[in-house]
Amino acid sequence: MPFITVGTENSAPIDLYYEDHGSGKPVVLIHGFPFNGATWEKTTTQLLNAGYRTITYDRRGFGNSAQPTFGYDYNTFAADLDVLMTELDLNDVTLVGHSMGTGEVIRYLGNYGSQRVSRAVVVSPLQPMLAKSKDNPEGVDTSLFKGFQDAIIKDRFAYLTQFCDAFFNYSENKGKLVSEEAYRAHWQIGAMASAKGTHDSVDAWQEDFRPDLPKINIPVLIVQGDKDNVLPYPVTGQRLAPMMPTANLITLKGAPHGLPWTNANDVNKAIMDFMKQPAKARA
């Protein structure tokens, strides 16, 4: 299994598991919480068939990657991504993030620029800023995040069931957009994650991405369902699009949060069409 080392904890390396398949222009897919790169399977297959080099990796603390007790913030996550991009010497990349993975996309571009990246896609985004504050009254009350963390400490596995219910809008979409088996598979992947990483990642969701947005000078595609019950559409994608002059928003009517599974055909078409468009001049 391929790994890239991004740091150490005591005597142990912090290794990220990744998969790198195919040839052609590279696409890096970054998974959502609390899952791993395997949840992109409906997209990786289509990208490979279309002739793209397709790369997924598991965020620290999740999937097959190491489970350190620190580093669950977006500056660290972006630094981990930068190691991957540098070690694999990737250029002309399309960066694609879903949910929590959109944070890596936006913070990477904010901190490291777009030298290696030609386009970016954010699916069910966290941005611009999820947590409510004096200068962000449209956000979500911070007591909600503490409630999530309390639930994770009390019974992480019960919390995962609640999360998967919201992720898929399961009561509405069971047997239609998602099978019981796919639900159980996602739950199992989430159960394998670091308990501390699961808990600490909730803090990362509250980070302010607004300072990153003016630094982004490449085309960005935003894809979100307007029935997103994890990251509410009016607070995230709908607000984000006008803040990014280089962005285009595609709204999927009636769609839930877990788009790479429930609405894979729509997501894949949007990504493919976006990558075929002529590149715009950088600012």
PDB file of C-alpha atoms in Angstrom:
ATOM      1  CA  MET A   1       0.000   0.000   0.000  1.00  0.00           C
ATOM      2  CA  PRO A   2       1.464   3.415  -0.949  1.00  0.00           C
ATOM      3  CA  PHE A   3       2.064   5.986   1.790  1.00  0.00           C
ATOM      4  CA  ILE A   4       3.590   9.446   2.018  1.00  0.00           C
ATOM      5  CA  THR A   5       5.071  10.652   5.313  1.00  0.00           C
ATOM      6  CA  VAL A   6       3.893  14.117   6.375  1.00  0.00           C
ATOM      7  CA  GLY A   7       5.351  14.284   9.902  1.00  0.00           C
ATOM      8  CA  THR A   8       6.069  12.349  13.074  1.00  0.00           C
ATOM      9  CA  GLU A   9       4.472  11.802  16.465  1.00  0.00           C
ATOM     10  CA  ASN A  10       6.995  10.655  19.067  1.00  0.00           C
ATOM     11  CA  SER A  11       8.863   7.865  17.260  1.00  0.00           C
ATOM     12  CA  ALA A  12       6.128   7.042  14.746  1.00  0.00           C
ATOM     13  CA  PRO A  13       5.752   8.473  11.230  1.00  0.00           C
ATOM     14  CA  ILE A  14       2.503  10.156  10.253  1.00  0.00           C
ATOM     15  CA  ASP A  15       1.774   8.476   6.952  1.00  0.00           C
ATOM     16  CA  LEU A  16      -1.006   9.284   4.500  1.00  0.00           C
ATOM     17  CA  TYR A  17      -2.412   6.450   2.435  1.00  0.00           C
ATOM     18  CA  TYR A  18      -3.032   7.336  -1.197  1.00  0.00           C
ATOM     19  CA  GLU A  19      -4.006   5.715  -4.486  1.00  0.00           C
ATOM     20  CA  ASP A  20      -2.631   6.930  -7.812  1.00  0.00           C
ATOM     21  CA  HIS A  21      -4.070   5.366 -10.959  1.00  0.00           C
ATOM     22  CA  GLY A  22      -4.195   6.053 -14.673  1.00  0.00           C
ATOM     23  CA  SER A  23      -2.448   8.670 -16.779  1.00  0.00           C
ATOM     24  CA  GLY A  24      -3.236  11.994 -18.362  1.00  0.00           C
ATOM     25  CA  LYS A  25      -4.042  15.224 -16.533  1.00  0.00           C
ATOM     26  CA  PRO A  26      -4.182  14.629 -12.772  1.00  0.00           C
ATOM     27  CA  VAL A  27      -7.294  14.974 -10.647  1.00  0.00           C
ATOM     28  CA  VAL A  28      -6.899  14.884  -6.855  1.00  0.00           C
ATOM     29  CA  LEU A  29     -10.075  13.937  -4.959  1.00  0.00           C
ATOM     30  CA  ILE A  30     -10.369  14.796  -1.251  1.00  0.00           C
ATOM     31  CA  HIS A  31     -13.008  12.990   0.772  1.00  0.00           C
ATOM     32  CA  GLY A  32     -15.549  14.213   3.283  1.00  0.00           C
ATOM     33  CA  PHE A  33     -15.940  13.588   7.017  1.00  0.00           C
ATOM     34  CA  PRO A  34     -15.617  11.000   8.532  1.00  0.00           C
ATOM     35  CA  PHE A  35     -14.880   8.801   5.541  1.00  0.00           C
ATOM     36  CA  ASN A  36     -11.947   8.021   3.245  1.00  0.00           C
ATOM     37  CA  GLY A  37     -10.905   8.119  -0.393  1.00  0.00           C
ATOM     38  CA  ALA A  38     -12.914   5.004  -1.236  1.00  0.00           C
ATOM     39  CA  THR A  39     -16.135   7.012  -1.030  1.00  0.00           C
ATOM     40  CA  TRP A  40     -15.157   8.605  -4.364  1.00  0.00           C
ATOM     41  CA  GLU A  41     -15.460   5.263  -6.188  1.00  0.00           C
ATOM     42  CA  LYS A  42     -18.324   6.374  -8.439  1.00  0.00           C
ATOM     43  CA  THR A  43     -16.216   9.316  -9.621  1.00  0.00           C
ATOM     44  CA  THR A  44     -12.786   7.680  -9.870  1.00  0.00           C
ATOM     45  CA  THR A  45     -14.135   5.024 -12.222  1.00  0.00           C
ATOM     46  CA  GLN A  46     -15.544   7.636 -14.582  1.00  0.00           C
ATOM     47  CA  LEU A  47     -12.392   9.764 -14.498  1.00  0.00           C
ATOM     48  CA  LEU A  48     -10.172   6.788 -15.264  1.00  0.00           C
ATOM     49  CA  ASN A  49     -12.435   5.751 -18.136  1.00  0.00           C
ATOM     50  CA  ALA A  50     -12.197   9.305 -19.496  1.00  0.00           C
ATOM     51  CA  GLY A  51      -8.382   9.206 -19.494  1.00  0.00           C
ATOM     52  CA  TYR A  52      -7.493  11.157 -16.361  1.00  0.00           C
ATOM     53  CA  ARG A  53      -4.818  10.317 -13.796  1.00  0.00           C
ATOM     54  CA  THR A  54      -6.889   9.902 -10.652  1.00  0.00           C
ATOM     55  CA  ILE A  55      -5.490  10.324  -7.144  1.00  0.00           C
ATOM     56  CA  THR A  56      -7.271   9.875  -3.826  1.00  0.00           C
ATOM     57  CA  TYR A  57      -5.829   9.990  -0.333  1.00  0.00           C
ATOM     58  CA  ASP A  58      -7.057   9.510   3.205  1.00  0.00           C
ATOM     59  CA  ARG A  59      -6.863  12.547   5.470  1.00  0.00           C
ATOM     60  CA  ARG A  60      -4.757  12.092   8.616  1.00  0.00           C
ATOM     61  CA  GLY A  61      -6.855  10.305  11.228  1.00  0.00           C
ATOM     62  CA  PHE A  62      -9.152   8.699   8.661  1.00  0.00           C
ATOM     63  CA  GLY A  63      -9.226   5.625   6.453  1.00  0.00           C
ATOM     64  CA  ASN A  64      -5.891   3.843   6.139  1.00  0.00           C
ATOM     65  CA  SER A  65      -3.793   6.860   7.116  1.00  0.00           C
ATOM     66  CA  ALA A  66      -2.046   7.281  10.453  1.00  0.00           C
ATOM     67  CA  GLN A  67      -4.118   8.441  13.417  1.00  0.00           C
ATOM     68  CA  PRO A  68      -2.049  11.047  15.265  1.00  0.00           C
ATOM     69  CA  THR A  69      -3.454  12.961  18.219  1.00  0.00           C
ATOM     70  CA  PHE A  70      -2.812  16.394  16.687  1.00  0.00           C
ATOM     71  CA  GLY A  71      -3.014  18.315  13.440  1.00  0.00           C
ATOM     72  CA  TYR A  72      -6.772  18.404  12.874  1.00  0.00           C
ATOM     73  CA  ASP A  73      -6.871  21.951  11.534  1.00  0.00           C
ATOM     74  CA  TYR A  74      -6.889  23.251   7.988  1.00  0.00           C
ATOM     75  CA  ASN A  75      -3.407  24.742   7.937  1.00  0.00           C
ATOM     76  CA  THR A  76      -2.086  21.273   8.782  1.00  0.00           C
ATOM     77  CA  PHE A  77      -4.453  19.526   6.374  1.00  0.00           C
ATOM     78  CA  ALA A  78      -3.335  21.897   3.594  1.00  0.00           C
ATOM     79  CA  ALA A  79       0.304  21.263   4.482  1.00  0.00           C
ATOM     80  CA  ASP A  80      -0.341  17.515   4.214  1.00  0.00           C
ATOM     81  CA  LEU A  81      -1.859  18.057   0.762  1.00  0.00           C
ATOM     82  CA  ASP A  82       1.153  20.140  -0.254  1.00  0.00           C
ATOM     83  CA  VAL A  83       3.476  17.265   0.670  1.00  0.00           C
ATOM     84  CA  LEU A  84       1.419  14.927  -1.498  1.00  0.00           C
ATOM     85  CA  MET A  85       1.406  17.355  -4.432  1.00  0.00           C
ATOM     86  CA  THR A  86       5.165  17.916  -4.109  1.00  0.00           C
ATOM     87  CA  GLU A  87       6.167  14.292  -3.583  1.00  0.00           C
ATOM     88  CA  LEU A  88       4.140  13.173  -6.607  1.00  0.00           C
ATOM     89  CA  ASP A  89       5.263  16.293  -8.520  1.00  0.00           C
ATOM     90  CA  LEU A  90       1.735  17.034  -9.704  1.00  0.00           C
ATOM     91  CA  ASN A  91       1.049  19.901 -12.098  1.00  0.00           C
ATOM     92  CA  ASP A  92      -1.977  21.181 -14.021  1.00  0.00           C
ATOM     93  CA  VAL A  93      -4.104  19.552 -11.313  1.00  0.00           C
ATOM     94  CA  THR A  94      -7.851  19.702 -10.896  1.00  0.00           C
ATOM     95  CA  LEU A  95      -8.443  19.695  -7.133  1.00  0.00           C
ATOM     96  CA  VAL A  96     -11.809  18.254  -6.092  1.00  0.00           C
ATOM     97  CA  GLY A  97     -13.067  18.300  -2.506  1.00  0.00           C
ATOM     98  CA  HIS A  98     -16.294  17.102  -0.956  1.00  0.00           C
ATOM     99  CA  SER A  99     -17.665  18.492   2.319  1.00  0.00           C
ATOM    100  CA  MET A 100     -14.763  18.607   4.777  1.00  0.00           C
ATOM    101  CA  GLY A 101     -12.450  18.084   1.797  1.00  0.00           C
ATOM    102  CA  THR A 102     -13.434  21.477   0.400  1.00  0.00           C
ATOM    103  CA  GLY A 103     -11.471  23.000   3.269  1.00  0.00           C
ATOM    104  CA  GLU A 104      -8.235  21.482   1.990  1.00  0.00           C
ATOM    105  CA  VAL A 105      -8.961  22.797  -1.499  1.00  0.00           C
ATOM    106  CA  ILE A 106      -9.621  26.384  -0.419  1.00  0.00           C
ATOM    107  CA  ARG A 107      -6.914  26.587   2.276  1.00  0.00           C
ATOM    108  CA  TYR A 108      -4.324  24.978  -0.005  1.00  0.00           C
ATOM    109  CA  LEU A 109      -5.003  27.604  -2.667  1.00  0.00           C
ATOM    110  CA  GLY A 110      -4.950  30.324  -0.015  1.00  0.00           C
ATOM    111  CA  ASN A 111      -1.660  29.182   1.550  1.00  0.00           C
ATOM    112  CA  TYR A 112       0.249  27.691  -1.389  1.00  0.00           C
ATOM    113  CA  GLY A 113      -1.233  29.347  -4.451  1.00  0.00           C
ATOM    114  CA  SER A 114      -2.218  27.840  -7.775  1.00  0.00           C
ATOM    115  CA  GLN A 115       1.162  27.072  -9.320  1.00  0.00           C
ATOM    116  CA  ARG A 116       0.319  23.360  -9.440  1.00  0.00           C
ATOM    117  CA  VAL A 117      -3.457  23.736  -9.831  1.00  0.00           C
ATOM    118  CA  SER A 118      -5.443  24.756 -12.911  1.00  0.00           C
ATOM    119  CA  ARG A 119      -9.015  24.286 -11.604  1.00  0.00           C
ATOM    120  CA  ALA A 120     -10.866  23.486  -8.405  1.00  0.00           C
ATOM    121  CA  VAL A 121     -14.205  21.871  -7.592  1.00  0.00           C
ATOM    122  CA  VAL A 122     -15.932  22.117  -4.216  1.00  0.00           C
ATOM    123  CA  VAL A 123     -18.873  19.786  -3.660  1.00  0.00           C
ATOM    124  CA  SER A 124     -21.171  20.506  -0.678  1.00  0.00           C
ATOM    125  CA  PRO A 125     -18.757  23.171   0.619  1.00  0.00           C
ATOM    126  CA  LEU A 126     -17.934  24.345   4.137  1.00  0.00           C
ATOM    127  CA  GLN A 127     -17.148  27.851   2.954  1.00  0.00           C
ATOM    128  CA  PRO A 128     -17.238  30.761   3.396  1.00  0.00           C
ATOM    129  CA  MET A 129     -17.552  30.432   7.216  1.00  0.00           C
ATOM    130  CA  LEU A 130     -19.864  28.017   8.931  1.00  0.00           C
ATOM    131  CA  ALA A 131     -19.722  29.313  12.510  1.00  0.00           C
ATOM    132  CA  LYS A 132     -21.782  32.328  13.531  1.00  0.00           C
ATOM    133  CA  SER A 133     -19.878  35.339  14.839  1.00  0.00           C
ATOM    134  CA  LYS A 134     -20.344  39.095  15.136  1.00  0.00           C
ATOM    135  CA  ASP A 135     -19.071  39.609  11.596  1.00  0.00           C
ATOM    136  CA  ASN A 136     -20.691  36.409  10.299  1.00  0.00           C
ATOM    137  CA  PRO A 137     -24.293  36.536  11.550  1.00  0.00           C
ATOM    138  CA  GLU A 138     -25.460  34.217   8.762  1.00  0.00           C
ATOM    139  CA  GLY A 139     -23.519  31.288  10.243  1.00  0.00           C
ATOM    140  CA  VAL A 140     -24.585  28.394  12.447  1.00  0.00           C
ATOM    141  CA  ASP A 141     -24.676  28.860  16.223  1.00  0.00           C
ATOM    142  CA  THR A 142     -21.491  27.515  17.783  1.00  0.00           C
ATOM    143  CA  SER A 143     -23.458  25.609  20.435  1.00  0.00           C
ATOM    144  CA  LEU A 144     -24.366  23.142  17.691  1.00  0.00           C
ATOM    145  CA  PHE A 145     -20.712  22.193  17.229  1.00  0.00           C
ATOM    146  CA  LYS A 146     -20.251  21.620  20.958  1.00  0.00           C
ATOM    147  CA  GLY A 147     -23.301  19.381  20.828  1.00  0.00           C
ATOM    148  CA  PHE A 148     -21.668  17.341  18.068  1.00  0.00           C
ATOM    149  CA  GLN A 149     -18.497  16.948  20.082  1.00  0.00           C
ATOM    150  CA  ASP A 150     -20.387  15.984  23.232  1.00  0.00           C
ATOM    151  CA  ALA A 151     -22.260  13.347  21.227  1.00  0.00           C
ATOM    152  CA  ILE A 152     -18.995  11.999  19.797  1.00  0.00           C
ATOM    153  CA  ILE A 153     -17.501  11.674  23.274  1.00  0.00           C
ATOM    154  CA  LYS A 154     -20.626  10.049  24.696  1.00  0.00           C
ATOM    155  CA  ASP A 155     -21.158   7.489  21.913  1.00  0.00           C
ATOM    156  CA  ARG A 156     -19.269   8.035  18.675  1.00  0.00           C
ATOM    157  CA  PHE A 157     -21.009   5.143  16.946  1.00  0.00           C
ATOM    158  CA  ALA A 158     -24.497   6.439  17.741  1.00  0.00           C
ATOM    159  CA  TYR A 159     -23.361   9.858  16.498  1.00  0.00           C
ATOM    160  CA  LEU A 160     -22.236   8.233  13.226  1.00  0.00           C
ATOM    161  CA  THR A 161     -25.718   6.857  12.694  1.00  0.00           C
ATOM    162  CA  GLN A 162     -27.210  10.321  13.167  1.00  0.00           C
ATOM    163  CA  PHE A 163     -24.586  11.774  10.835  1.00  0.00           C
ATOM    164  CA  CYS A 164     -25.207   9.204   8.084  1.00  0.00           C
ATOM    165  CA  ASP A 165     -28.949   9.835   8.375  1.00  0.00           C
ATOM    166  CA  ALA A 166     -28.337  13.531   7.667  1.00  0.00           C
ATOM    167  CA  PHE A 167     -25.604  12.843   5.103  1.00  0.00           C
ATOM    168  CA  PHE A 168     -27.952  10.904   2.846  1.00  0.00           C
ATOM    169  CA  ASN A 169     -31.322  12.373   3.948  1.00  0.00           C
ATOM    170  CA  TYR A 170     -31.803   8.686   4.548  1.00  0.00           C
ATOM    171  CA  SER A 171     -35.464   8.629   5.535  1.00  0.00           C
ATOM    172  CA  GLU A 172     -36.287  10.266   2.190  1.00  0.00           C
ATOM    173  CA  ASN A 173     -33.734   8.593  -0.092  1.00  0.00           C
ATOM    174  CA  LYS A 174     -33.421   5.020   1.250  1.00  0.00           C
ATOM    175  CA  GLY A 175     -33.900   2.570  -1.595  1.00  0.00           C
ATOM    176  CA  LYS A 176     -33.854   5.409  -4.128  1.00  0.00           C
ATOM    177  CA  LEU A 177     -30.606   7.362  -4.091  1.00  0.00           C
ATOM    178  CA  VAL A 178     -28.866   5.158  -1.520  1.00  0.00           C
ATOM    179  CA  SER A 179     -29.173   1.505  -0.532  1.00  0.00           C
ATOM    180  CA  GLU A 180     -29.108   0.164   2.998  1.00  0.00           C
ATOM    181  CA  GLU A 181     -25.853  -1.586   2.095  1.00  0.00           C
ATOM    182  CA  ALA A 182     -24.185   1.655   0.952  1.00  0.00           C
ATOM    183  CA  TYR A 183     -25.369   3.364   4.143  1.00  0.00           C
ATOM    184  CA  ARG A 184     -23.818   0.579   6.252  1.00  0.00           C
ATOM    185  CA  ALA A 185     -20.574   0.745   4.269  1.00  0.00           C
ATOM    186  CA  HIS A 186     -20.225   4.476   4.883  1.00  0.00           C
ATOM    187  CA  TRP A 187     -21.001   3.962   8.579  1.00  0.00           C
ATOM    188  CA  GLN A 188     -18.313   1.269   8.804  1.00  0.00           C
ATOM    189  CA  ILE A 189     -15.712   3.496   7.149  1.00  0.00           C
ATOM    190  CA  GLY A 190     -16.559   6.275   9.609  1.00  0.00           C
ATOM    191  CA  ALA A 191     -16.308   3.887  12.549  1.00  0.00           C
ATOM    192  CA  MET A 192     -12.710   3.065  11.572  1.00  0.00           C
ATOM    193  CA  ALA A 193     -11.614   6.683  11.939  1.00  0.00           C
ATOM    194  CA  SER A 194      -9.649   8.089  14.866  1.00  0.00           C
ATOM    195  CA  ALA A 195     -11.921   8.952  17.785  1.00  0.00           C
ATOM    196  CA  LYS A 196      -9.839  12.038  18.553  1.00  0.00           C
ATOM    197  CA  GLY A 197      -9.626  13.011  14.897  1.00  0.00           C
ATOM    198  CA  THR A 198     -13.399  12.691  14.589  1.00  0.00           C
ATOM    199  CA  HIS A 199     -13.880  14.913  17.626  1.00  0.00           C
ATOM    200  CA  ASP A 200     -11.221  17.503  16.772  1.00  0.00           C
ATOM    201  CA  SER A 201     -12.311  17.854  13.154  1.00  0.00           C
ATOM    202  CA  VAL A 202     -15.493  19.561  14.372  1.00  0.00           C
ATOM    203  CA  ASP A 203     -13.300  22.484  15.468  1.00  0.00           C
ATOM    204  CA  ALA A 204     -11.867  22.709  11.951  1.00  0.00           C
ATOM    205  CA  TRP A 205     -15.347  23.067  10.463  1.00  0.00           C
ATOM    206  CA  GLN A 206     -15.627  26.406  12.252  1.00  0.00           C
ATOM    207  CA  GLU A 207     -12.570  27.975  10.621  1.00  0.00           C
ATOM    208  CA  ASP A 208     -12.929  31.201   8.643  1.00  0.00           C
ATOM    209  CA  PHE A 209     -12.116  30.718   4.952  1.00  0.00           C
ATOM    210  CA  ARG A 210     -13.049  34.221   3.888  1.00  0.00           C
ATOM    211  CA  PRO A 211      -9.425  35.479   3.836  1.00  0.00           C
ATOM    212  CA  ASP A 212      -8.507  32.645   1.450  1.00  0.00           C
ATOM    213  CA  LEU A 213     -11.113  33.488  -1.165  1.00  0.00           C
ATOM    214  CA  PRO A 214      -9.528  36.655  -2.685  1.00  0.00           C
ATOM    215  CA  LYS A 215      -6.287  34.729  -3.250  1.00  0.00           C
ATOM    216  CA  ILE A 216      -7.928  32.223  -5.599  1.00  0.00           C
ATOM    217  CA  ASN A 217      -7.230  33.095  -9.235  1.00  0.00           C
ATOM    218  CA  ILE A 218      -8.338  29.930 -11.044  1.00  0.00           C
ATOM    219  CA  PRO A 219     -11.775  28.735 -12.153  1.00  0.00           C
ATOM    220  CA  VAL A 220     -13.820  27.158  -9.348  1.00  0.00           C
ATOM    221  CA  LEU A 221     -16.930  25.016  -9.678  1.00  0.00           C
ATOM    222  CA  ILE A 222     -19.338  24.785  -6.739  1.00  0.00           C
ATOM    223  CA  VAL A 223     -21.830  21.898  -6.676  1.00  0.00           C
ATOM    224  CA  GLN A 224     -24.374  21.548  -3.880  1.00  0.00           C
ATOM    225  CA  GLY A 225     -27.804  20.171  -3.192  1.00  0.00           C
ATOM    226  CA  ASP A 226     -30.418  22.593  -1.911  1.00  0.00           C
ATOM    227  CA  LYS A 227     -31.623  19.972   0.625  1.00  0.00           C
ATOM    228  CA  ASP A 228     -28.203  19.605   2.231  1.00  0.00           C
ATOM    229  CA  ASN A 229     -28.911  18.740   5.876  1.00  0.00           C
ATOM    230  CA  VAL A 230     -25.257  18.750   6.963  1.00  0.00           C
ATOM    231  CA  LEU A 231     -23.977  22.038   5.531  1.00  0.00           C
ATOM    232  CA  PRO A 232     -27.069  24.149   4.864  1.00  0.00           C
ATOM    233  CA  TYR A 233     -27.115  25.486   1.313  1.00  0.00           C
ATOM    234  CA  PRO A 234     -28.131  29.081   2.224  1.00  0.00           C
ATOM    235  CA  VAL A 235     -25.208  29.300   4.684  1.00  0.00           C
ATOM    236  CA  THR A 236     -22.578  27.743   2.420  1.00  0.00           C
ATOM    237  CA  GLY A 237     -22.723  27.350  -1.371  1.00  0.00           C
ATOM    238  CA  GLN A 238     -25.352  30.006  -1.972  1.00  0.00           C
ATOM    239  CA  ARG A 239     -23.294  32.562  -0.010  1.00  0.00           C
ATOM    240  CA  LEU A 240     -19.951  31.369  -1.368  1.00  0.00           C
ATOM    241  CA  ALA A 241     -20.601  31.822  -5.081  1.00  0.00           C
ATOM    242  CA  PRO A 242     -20.944  35.648  -5.079  1.00  0.00           C
ATOM    243  CA  MET A 243     -17.748  35.936  -3.000  1.00  0.00           C
ATOM    244  CA  MET A 244     -15.644  34.286  -5.724  1.00  0.00           C
ATOM    245  CA  PRO A 245     -15.477  36.056  -9.084  1.00  0.00           C
ATOM    246  CA  THR A 246     -13.938  32.939 -10.655  1.00  0.00           C
ATOM    247  CA  ALA A 247     -16.696  30.605  -9.420  1.00  0.00           C
ATOM    248  CA  ASN A 248     -19.744  29.025 -11.007  1.00  0.00           C
ATOM    249  CA  LEU A 249     -22.482  27.435  -8.875  1.00  0.00           C
ATOM    250  CA  ILE A 250     -24.510  24.382  -9.879  1.00  0.00           C
ATOM    251  CA  THR A 251     -27.467  23.730  -7.569  1.00  0.00           C
ATOM    252  CA  LEU A 252     -28.938  20.228  -7.544  1.00  0.00           C
ATOM    253  CA  LYS A 253     -32.615  20.498  -6.690  1.00  0.00           C
ATOM    254  CA  GLY A 254     -33.738  18.271  -3.837  1.00  0.00           C
ATOM    255  CA  ALA A 255     -30.307  16.693  -3.426  1.00  0.00           C
ATOM    256  CA  PRO A 256     -28.715  15.859  -0.043  1.00  0.00           C
ATOM    257  CA  HIS A 257     -25.187  16.330   1.288  1.00  0.00           C
ATOM    258  CA  GLY A 258     -23.654  13.050   0.127  1.00  0.00           C
ATOM    259  CA  LEU A 259     -23.592  13.936  -3.559  1.00  0.00           C
ATOM    260  CA  PRO A 260     -20.608  11.794  -4.659  1.00  0.00           C
ATOM    261  CA  TRP A 261     -22.767   8.771  -3.865  1.00  0.00           C
ATOM    262  CA  THR A 262     -26.403   9.846  -4.149  1.00  0.00           C
ATOM    263  CA  ASN A 263     -26.018  12.093  -7.196  1.00  0.00           C
ATOM    264  CA  ALA A 264     -22.821  10.726  -8.700  1.00  0.00           C
ATOM    265  CA  ASN A 265     -23.982  11.076 -12.310  1.00  0.00           C
ATOM    266  CA  ASP A 266     -24.751  14.768 -11.837  1.00  0.00           C
ATOM    267  CA  VAL A 267     -21.482  15.398 -10.015  1.00  0.00           C
ATOM    268  CA  ASN A 268     -19.410  13.491 -12.561  1.00  0.00           C
ATOM    269  CA  LYS A 269     -20.984  15.300 -15.500  1.00  0.00           C
ATOM    270  CA  ALA A 270     -20.409  18.667 -13.831  1.00  0.00           C
ATOM    271  CA  ILE A 271     -16.746  17.859 -13.162  1.00  0.00           C
ATOM    272  CA  MET A 272     -16.138  16.481 -16.683  1.00  0.00           C
ATOM    273  CA  ASP A 273     -17.818  19.419 -18.391  1.00  0.00           C
ATOM    274  CA  PHE A 274     -15.874  21.835 -16.196  1.00  0.00           C
ATOM    275  CA  MET A 275     -12.524  20.238 -17.064  1.00  0.00           C
ATOM    276  CA  LYS A 276     -13.282  20.412 -20.799  1.00  0.00           C
ATOM    277  CA  GLN A 277     -13.836  24.168 -20.740  1.00  0.00           C
ATOM    278  CA  PRO A 278     -10.976  26.393 -21.975  1.00  0.00           C
ATOM    279  CA  ALA A 279      -8.798  27.607 -19.130  1.00  0.00           C
ATOM    280  CA  LYS A 280      -9.287  31.235 -18.188  1.00  0.00           C
ATOM    281  CA  ALA A 281      -6.417  33.661 -17.782  1.00  0.00           C
ATOM    282  CA  ARG A 282      -5.147  33.964 -14.231  1.00  0.00           C
ATOM    283  CA  ALA A 283      -5.502  37.295 -12.492  1.00  0.00           C
TER     284      ALA A 283
END
